[in-house]
Short mmCIF file of C-alpha atoms in Angstrom, two decimals:
data_model
loop_
_atom_site.label_atom_id
_atom_site.label_comp_id
_atom_site.label_asym_id
_atom_site.label_seq_id
_atom_site.Cartn_x
_atom_site.Cartn_y
_atom_site.Cartn_z
CA MET A 1 79.72 -101.11 -104.34
CA SER A 2 82.07 -100.22 -107.21
CA ILE A 3 81.74 -96.49 -106.43
CA THR A 4 82.43 -97.13 -102.74
CA LEU A 5 85.53 -99.18 -103.58
CA LEU A 6 86.74 -96.46 -105.94
CA ILE A 7 86.32 -93.77 -103.27
CA CYS A 8 88.14 -95.93 -100.71
CA THR A 9 90.99 -96.51 -103.17
CA ILE A 10 91.33 -92.78 -103.85
CA LEU A 11 91.37 -92.00 -100.13
CA THR A 12 94.01 -94.68 -99.51
CA VAL A 13 96.22 -93.22 -102.22
CA LEU A 14 95.76 -89.68 -100.90
CA VAL A 15 96.68 -90.47 -97.27
CA THR A 16 99.66 -92.46 -98.53
CA LEU A 17 101.05 -89.92 -100.98
CA LEU A 18 100.33 -86.59 -99.25
CA PRO A 19 102.94 -87.14 -96.48
CA LEU A 20 105.57 -87.41 -99.22
CA SER A 21 105.22 -83.67 -99.76
CA LYS A 22 107.32 -81.16 -97.82
CA ASN A 23 104.19 -79.38 -96.69
CA LYS A 24 104.34 -78.98 -92.90
CA HIS A 25 100.68 -78.22 -92.26
CA TRP A 26 99.36 -80.27 -89.36
CA ILE A 27 96.78 -82.04 -91.55
CA ILE A 28 99.50 -83.36 -93.86
CA ARG A 29 101.95 -84.24 -91.10
CA SER A 30 99.25 -86.02 -89.08
CA MET A 31 99.07 -88.57 -91.89
CA ASP A 32 102.49 -89.84 -90.76
CA PHE A 33 100.84 -91.23 -87.63
CA PRO A 34 98.26 -93.89 -88.67
CA ARG A 35 100.48 -95.90 -91.03
CA LEU A 36 99.54 -99.17 -89.36
CA GLN A 37 95.85 -98.32 -89.55
CA ILE A 38 96.19 -97.27 -93.21
CA MET A 39 97.98 -100.54 -93.98
CA ILE A 40 95.20 -102.58 -92.35
CA PHE A 41 92.58 -100.56 -94.23
CA ALA A 42 94.44 -101.16 -97.52
CA LEU A 43 94.59 -104.88 -96.79
CA ALA A 44 90.83 -104.99 -96.15
CA LEU A 45 90.23 -102.93 -99.29
CA LEU A 46 92.28 -105.39 -101.35
CA ALA A 47 90.17 -108.26 -100.05
CA CYS A 48 86.98 -106.39 -100.99
CA LEU A 49 88.31 -105.63 -104.46
CA PHE A 50 88.98 -109.31 -105.10
CA ILE A 51 85.63 -110.41 -103.66
CA PHE A 52 83.23 -107.79 -104.98
CA SER A 53 84.86 -106.59 -108.22
CA ASP A 54 85.46 -108.12 -111.60
CA VAL A 55 89.22 -108.70 -111.56
CA GLU A 56 89.22 -109.04 -115.34
CA LYS A 57 88.34 -105.37 -115.78
CA ALA A 58 91.18 -102.90 -116.32
CA GLU A 59 89.87 -100.43 -113.74
CA THR A 60 89.75 -103.15 -111.09
CA LEU A 61 93.33 -104.18 -111.84
CA ILE A 62 94.42 -100.56 -111.54
CA MET A 63 92.71 -100.19 -108.15
CA ILE A 64 94.26 -103.47 -106.96
CA SER A 65 97.70 -102.34 -108.10
CA VAL A 66 97.62 -98.91 -106.47
CA THR A 67 96.10 -100.28 -103.26
CA GLY A 68 98.76 -102.98 -103.14
CA PHE A 69 101.44 -100.32 -103.58
CA CYS A 70 99.99 -98.30 -100.70
CA LEU A 71 99.91 -101.38 -98.49
CA LEU A 72 103.55 -102.24 -99.23
CA TYR A 73 104.67 -98.64 -98.81
CA GLN A 74 103.05 -98.36 -95.37
CA LEU A 75 104.49 -101.75 -94.43
CA TRP A 76 107.99 -100.50 -95.35
CA TRP A 77 107.69 -97.79 -92.68
CA ILE A 78 106.33 -99.91 -89.83
CA LEU A 79 107.99 -103.30 -90.42
CA PRO A 80 111.21 -102.28 -88.59
CA TYR A 81 109.10 -101.82 -85.45
CA THR A 82 108.11 -105.47 -85.35
CA ILE A 83 109.87 -108.65 -84.26
CA LEU A 84 110.22 -109.54 -87.96
CA TRP A 85 113.06 -107.02 -88.27
CA SER A 86 116.61 -107.46 -87.02
CA LYS A 87 117.40 -105.64 -83.77
CA GLU A 88 119.29 -102.38 -84.16
CA VAL A 89 120.51 -102.48 -80.54
CA LYS A 90 121.98 -105.58 -78.95
CA SER A 91 120.47 -107.02 -75.79
CA CYS A 92 122.22 -107.20 -72.44
CA LYS A 93 120.69 -109.72 -70.05
CA GLU A 94 122.94 -109.19 -67.03
CA PRO A 95 124.31 -105.64 -67.02
CA ASP A 96 126.94 -104.38 -64.65
CA LYS A 97 124.90 -102.42 -62.09
CA ASN A 98 127.59 -99.76 -61.93
CA ASN A 99 127.30 -99.17 -65.67
CA GLN A 100 123.53 -99.37 -65.93
CA ILE A 101 121.02 -96.53 -66.21
CA SER A 102 117.25 -96.76 -66.25
CA PHE A 103 114.58 -94.21 -67.13
CA ILE A 104 110.87 -93.72 -66.68
CA THR A 105 109.57 -91.19 -69.18
CA SER A 106 106.07 -90.00 -68.41
CA ASN A 107 103.77 -87.37 -69.89
CA VAL A 108 101.47 -86.98 -66.90
CA LEU A 109 98.75 -84.78 -68.54
CA THR A 110 98.48 -81.65 -66.38
CA PRO A 111 94.75 -82.00 -65.46
CA ASN A 112 95.37 -85.58 -64.32
CA LYS A 113 95.57 -85.71 -60.52
CA ASN A 114 96.57 -89.35 -60.09
CA ALA A 115 100.11 -88.61 -58.91
CA GLU A 116 100.05 -91.62 -56.59
CA ALA A 117 99.94 -93.96 -59.60
CA LEU A 118 103.18 -92.53 -60.98
CA ILE A 119 104.82 -92.54 -57.54
CA SER A 120 103.87 -96.22 -57.16
CA LEU A 121 105.48 -97.07 -60.51
CA VAL A 122 108.67 -95.28 -59.49
CA GLN A 123 108.74 -97.20 -56.23
CA GLU A 124 108.13 -100.49 -58.05
CA TYR A 125 110.62 -100.09 -60.92
CA ARG A 126 113.16 -97.92 -59.09
CA PRO A 127 114.46 -96.07 -62.16
CA ASP A 128 117.64 -94.05 -61.91
CA ILE A 129 115.95 -91.21 -63.78
CA LEU A 130 112.33 -90.01 -63.81
CA ILE A 131 111.57 -87.42 -66.47
CA THR A 132 108.08 -85.93 -66.55
CA SER A 133 106.37 -83.61 -69.00
CA GLU A 134 103.23 -81.49 -68.55
CA THR A 135 104.06 -81.13 -64.84
CA ASP A 136 103.05 -77.93 -63.06
CA LEU A 137 103.48 -76.73 -59.46
CA TRP A 138 100.75 -79.11 -58.23
CA TRP A 139 102.61 -82.06 -59.71
CA GLU A 140 105.92 -80.75 -58.35
CA ASN A 141 104.47 -80.69 -54.84
CA GLN A 142 103.06 -84.21 -55.20
CA LEU A 143 106.35 -85.64 -56.48
CA GLU A 144 108.40 -84.05 -53.73
CA VAL A 145 108.16 -87.34 -51.82
CA LEU A 146 110.46 -88.91 -54.44
CA GLU A 147 113.32 -86.61 -53.54
CA LYS A 148 114.27 -88.77 -50.55
CA GLN A 149 115.45 -91.46 -52.98
CA MET A 150 116.05 -89.20 -55.99
CA PRO A 151 117.69 -86.10 -54.50
CA HIS A 152 119.17 -84.69 -57.71
CA THR A 153 116.55 -82.62 -59.51
CA ILE A 154 115.95 -80.10 -62.26
CA LYS A 155 112.53 -78.44 -62.14
CA CYS A 156 110.64 -76.32 -64.63
CA PRO A 157 106.99 -76.16 -63.52
CA LEU A 158 104.69 -74.54 -66.07
CA ASP A 159 100.92 -74.37 -66.41
CA ASN A 160 100.92 -74.39 -70.23
CA LEU A 161 101.22 -78.19 -70.68
CA TYR A 162 105.00 -77.91 -71.20
CA GLY A 163 106.38 -78.08 -67.67
CA MET A 164 109.22 -80.59 -67.13
CA HIS A 165 110.76 -82.19 -64.07
CA LEU A 166 113.82 -84.42 -63.72
CA TYR A 167 114.44 -86.60 -60.65
CA SER A 168 117.63 -88.65 -60.38
CA ARG A 169 119.31 -91.13 -58.07
CA LEU A 170 122.55 -90.40 -59.92
CA PRO A 171 124.60 -87.20 -59.68
CA LEU A 172 123.84 -84.52 -62.26
CA HIS A 173 126.31 -82.07 -63.78
CA ASP A 174 126.05 -79.04 -66.07
CA GLY A 175 122.26 -79.06 -66.11
CA THR A 176 120.42 -76.51 -68.21
CA ILE A 177 116.82 -75.69 -68.98
CA SER A 178 116.75 -74.47 -72.57
CA PHE A 179 114.08 -72.83 -74.68
CA LEU A 180 115.52 -73.88 -78.00
CA ILE A 181 112.82 -72.73 -80.41
CA GLU A 182 109.79 -71.42 -78.55
CA ASN A 183 110.04 -69.26 -75.45
CA ASP A 184 107.44 -71.27 -73.53
CA VAL A 185 108.56 -74.78 -74.50
CA PRO A 186 111.51 -75.98 -72.40
CA SER A 187 113.91 -78.88 -72.72
CA ILE A 188 116.41 -80.22 -70.19
CA HIS A 189 120.05 -80.99 -71.00
CA VAL A 190 122.34 -82.52 -68.42
CA THR A 191 125.34 -84.77 -67.80
CA ILE A 192 124.57 -87.84 -65.67
CA GLU A 193 127.28 -89.62 -63.69
CA LEU A 194 126.90 -93.39 -63.54
CA ARG A 195 127.84 -95.35 -60.42
CA SER A 196 131.06 -96.37 -62.16
CA GLY A 197 132.02 -92.72 -62.66
CA GLU A 198 131.32 -92.78 -66.40
CA LYS A 199 129.42 -89.73 -67.62
CA ILE A 200 126.70 -89.58 -70.25
CA ARG A 201 124.98 -86.60 -71.84
CA ALA A 202 121.17 -86.64 -71.75
CA HIS A 203 118.62 -84.49 -73.57
CA PHE A 204 114.98 -84.51 -72.42
CA LEU A 205 112.55 -83.05 -74.96
CA HIS A 206 108.87 -82.22 -75.35
CA PRO A 207 108.45 -80.05 -78.46
CA ALA A 208 105.05 -78.59 -79.33
CA PRO A 209 103.08 -80.69 -81.84
CA PRO A 210 101.57 -79.58 -85.13
CA SER A 211 97.86 -79.40 -84.41
CA PRO A 212 94.87 -77.06 -84.72
CA THR A 213 95.28 -76.06 -81.05
CA GLU A 214 99.09 -75.71 -80.99
CA ASN A 215 101.26 -74.88 -84.01
CA GLU A 216 99.54 -74.97 -87.37
CA GLU A 217 102.70 -76.44 -88.90
CA SER A 218 105.36 -78.88 -87.71
CA THR A 219 108.11 -76.31 -88.32
CA GLU A 220 108.89 -75.67 -84.64
CA ARG A 221 108.81 -79.33 -83.61
CA ASP A 222 110.98 -80.41 -86.52
CA ALA A 223 113.52 -77.65 -85.89
CA GLU A 224 113.91 -78.56 -82.20
CA LEU A 225 114.51 -82.21 -83.02
CA ILE A 226 117.04 -81.43 -85.74
CA LEU A 227 118.80 -78.81 -83.61
CA VAL A 228 119.38 -81.43 -80.90
CA ALA A 229 120.36 -84.00 -83.53
CA LYS A 230 123.04 -81.68 -84.91
CA THR A 231 124.36 -81.02 -81.41
CA VAL A 232 124.58 -84.75 -80.72
CA SER A 233 126.32 -85.43 -84.03
CA LYS A 234 129.25 -83.22 -83.00
CA THR A 235 130.24 -85.29 -79.99
CA ASP A 236 131.67 -88.75 -79.39
CA GLU A 237 130.45 -88.91 -75.79
CA PRO A 238 127.66 -91.29 -74.70
CA VAL A 239 124.25 -89.71 -75.36
CA VAL A 240 120.62 -90.45 -74.55
CA VAL A 241 117.63 -88.51 -75.91
CA THR A 242 114.21 -89.24 -74.50
CA GLY A 243 110.79 -87.68 -74.03
CA ASP A 244 107.41 -87.10 -75.64
CA LEU A 245 108.51 -85.88 -79.07
CA ASN A 246 104.96 -85.42 -80.37
CA ASP A 247 105.94 -87.47 -83.39
CA VAL A 248 105.76 -91.14 -84.28
CA ALA A 249 108.81 -93.35 -84.57
CA TRP A 250 108.25 -93.97 -88.28
CA SER A 251 107.74 -90.38 -89.46
CA SER A 252 110.10 -88.79 -91.95
CA THR A 253 111.09 -86.19 -89.31
CA THR A 254 112.05 -88.77 -86.68
CA ARG A 255 113.89 -90.76 -89.33
CA LEU A 256 115.81 -87.60 -90.27
CA PHE A 257 116.56 -87.04 -86.57
CA ARG A 258 118.09 -90.51 -86.37
CA LYS A 259 120.14 -89.96 -89.52
CA ILE A 260 121.57 -86.61 -88.44
CA SER A 261 122.20 -87.58 -84.81
CA GLY A 262 123.51 -91.08 -85.51
CA LEU A 263 121.55 -92.36 -82.52
CA LEU A 264 120.01 -95.83 -82.30
CA ASP A 265 116.41 -96.84 -81.62
CA PRO A 266 116.13 -99.85 -79.27
CA ARG A 267 112.54 -100.49 -80.39
CA ILE A 268 113.64 -101.58 -83.87
CA GLY A 269 113.25 -105.33 -84.11
CA ARG A 270 111.40 -105.45 -80.78
CA GLY A 271 108.06 -103.68 -81.15
CA MET A 272 106.26 -100.37 -81.37
CA PHE A 273 105.68 -99.77 -77.64
CA ASN A 274 102.76 -97.48 -78.41
CA THR A 275 102.30 -94.95 -75.61
CA PHE A 276 99.51 -92.68 -76.95
CA HIS A 277 96.49 -92.58 -76.78
CA VAL A 278 95.58 -94.53 -73.62
CA GLN A 279 91.83 -94.36 -74.21
CA PHE A 280 91.83 -95.42 -77.87
CA PRO A 281 93.46 -98.85 -78.31
CA LEU A 282 92.86 -98.87 -82.08
CA SER A 283 94.60 -95.53 -82.50
CA ARG A 284 97.79 -95.87 -80.49
CA TRP A 285 101.20 -94.71 -81.66
CA PRO A 286 104.79 -94.63 -80.35
CA MET A 287 104.95 -90.99 -79.21
CA ASP A 288 107.31 -91.33 -76.24
CA HIS A 289 110.81 -92.15 -77.39
CA VAL A 290 114.27 -93.13 -76.29
CA PHE A 291 117.29 -92.90 -78.57
CA HIS A 292 120.90 -93.47 -77.61
CA SER A 293 124.42 -93.59 -78.98
CA LYS A 294 126.30 -96.77 -79.82
CA HIS A 295 127.79 -96.82 -76.31
CA PHE A 296 124.76 -98.69 -74.94
CA THR A 297 123.01 -102.02 -75.20
CA LEU A 298 119.44 -102.66 -74.08
CA HIS A 299 118.62 -104.36 -70.81
CA ALA A 300 114.85 -103.76 -70.88
CA ILE A 301 112.15 -101.65 -72.47
CA LYS A 302 108.54 -101.76 -71.36
CA ARG A 303 105.34 -99.78 -71.62
CA LEU A 304 104.04 -99.30 -68.09
CA PRO A 305 100.43 -99.27 -66.86
CA SER A 306 98.30 -96.15 -67.21
CA ILE A 307 98.55 -93.44 -64.57
CA GLY A 308 95.39 -91.65 -65.72
CA SER A 309 97.17 -89.63 -68.40
CA ASP A 310 96.58 -89.87 -72.14
CA HIS A 311 100.13 -91.31 -72.37
CA PHE A 312 101.44 -94.55 -70.92
CA PRO A 313 104.80 -94.17 -69.13
CA LEU A 314 107.78 -95.82 -70.80
CA TYR A 315 110.50 -97.69 -68.88
CA THR A 316 113.93 -98.22 -70.43
CA SER A 317 117.08 -99.74 -68.95
CA LEU A 318 120.40 -99.35 -70.77
CA ALA A 319 123.80 -100.88 -70.18
CA PHE A 320 126.91 -98.83 -70.86
CA SER A 321 128.95 -101.19 -73.05
CA PRO A 322 130.70 -99.17 -75.77
CA GLN A 323 132.19 -102.12 -77.65
CA GLU A 324 129.00 -104.12 -78.18
CA ASN A 325 127.04 -102.42 -80.98
CA ALA A 326 128.22 -102.69 -84.57
CA ASN A 327 129.83 -99.63 -86.11
CA ASP A 328 127.41 -99.79 -89.05
CA ALA A 329 124.28 -99.81 -86.83
CA GLY A 330 121.79 -97.02 -87.34
CA LEU A 331 121.04 -94.77 -90.31
CA ASP A 332 123.44 -92.65 -92.33
CA ALA A 333 122.68 -89.14 -93.55
CA ASP A 334 123.44 -88.22 -97.17
CA SER A 335 123.82 -84.73 -98.63
CA GLU A 336 120.09 -84.43 -99.27
CA ASP A 337 119.38 -85.25 -95.62
CA GLN A 338 121.90 -82.65 -94.46
CA GLU A 339 120.33 -80.03 -96.73
CA ARG A 340 116.85 -80.82 -95.45
CA ALA A 341 118.07 -80.61 -91.84
CA ASN A 342 119.68 -77.23 -92.45
CA GLU A 343 116.52 -75.92 -94.09
CA SER A 344 114.43 -77.12 -91.14
CA ILE A 345 116.57 -75.18 -88.67
CA ASN A 346 117.14 -72.08 -90.77
CA GLU A 347 113.50 -71.41 -91.53
CA THR A 348 112.72 -71.46 -87.81
CA VAL A 349 115.75 -70.33 -85.81
CA ASN A 350 116.66 -67.42 -88.06
CA GLY A 351 113.19 -66.01 -87.56
CA THR A 352 113.04 -66.60 -83.81
CA THR A 353 116.44 -65.51 -82.49
CA ASN A 354 114.76 -63.54 -79.73
CA LYS A 355 113.06 -66.73 -78.51
CA THR A 356 116.22 -68.75 -78.02
CA GLU A 357 117.33 -68.65 -74.43
CA THR A 358 119.33 -70.91 -72.11
CA ASN A 359 119.28 -70.74 -68.33
CA LYS A 360 122.14 -72.30 -66.38
CA ILE A 361 121.12 -74.49 -63.45
#
């Protein structure tokens, strides 16, 4: 038993400390994901140490101390995504319909053929914007029925799991499909006109993940997120960023994105809203995100029922109310954060200039 507890303690320390490194290999970066699971494991390990070990021995006290540190460290990352934390974004119970915008963000999973389930959700929740990822020509044909109510569209069908489609009830302006880092991974950037005439800038992203079947490192994903963050930081206009970012809300990369962009996360103080993986309830993480500028308050956020994909769709409704959120809301970037952001972009973009391409819609 003592050897088993020692091995478990060592493993807990390793999966806690390795993500602190700047190594971008997918194995290291994947340890950002299961922080909740690691915390629960550390809590169970602590209980076993107290029950099955001699707490008067020095080695036991050391294992209890380091396991307790790991538990608290993991808790520090995930606690903001619980109701125990103060809300970063104020709530708006009765928004002005003319200054309201709602989104359904859905990674459909290309092989999934249950388009009717997504269409039913759109008909039920009536979002102003539907943004899909992993949609190919088959999905485009199936979703064509939505264009009667959502006539404004931007389409980028691809059969490589990175196709994107945007359907909108609201007028769109200055829409672009951009290949910011990789020449087969698109993103959509557009200005949306609210019913009141106010205009907001929206960025819809789906960067490639670090994984054994995609990119061996997180370099490309991180660079795309930071590139958009830097773009957002240069404007005072209302902004929304949403999509499957292939990263968890509590990772160091997403935290850096929030610092550089200055955008707010409406999940903070409300819950995790885990959207991936549908089939594994004990291993679910917040992979589909929505961030926005201080111009908005939150009317609603909800994880929707499964449509047969490995991701749950995410519904978000925002109210345009620029004076509501506190000026000190969100995270601030220091010089070290700025340096890290610059390094993330430089090591990728400088080596892939020929991949960067923007097509005007």
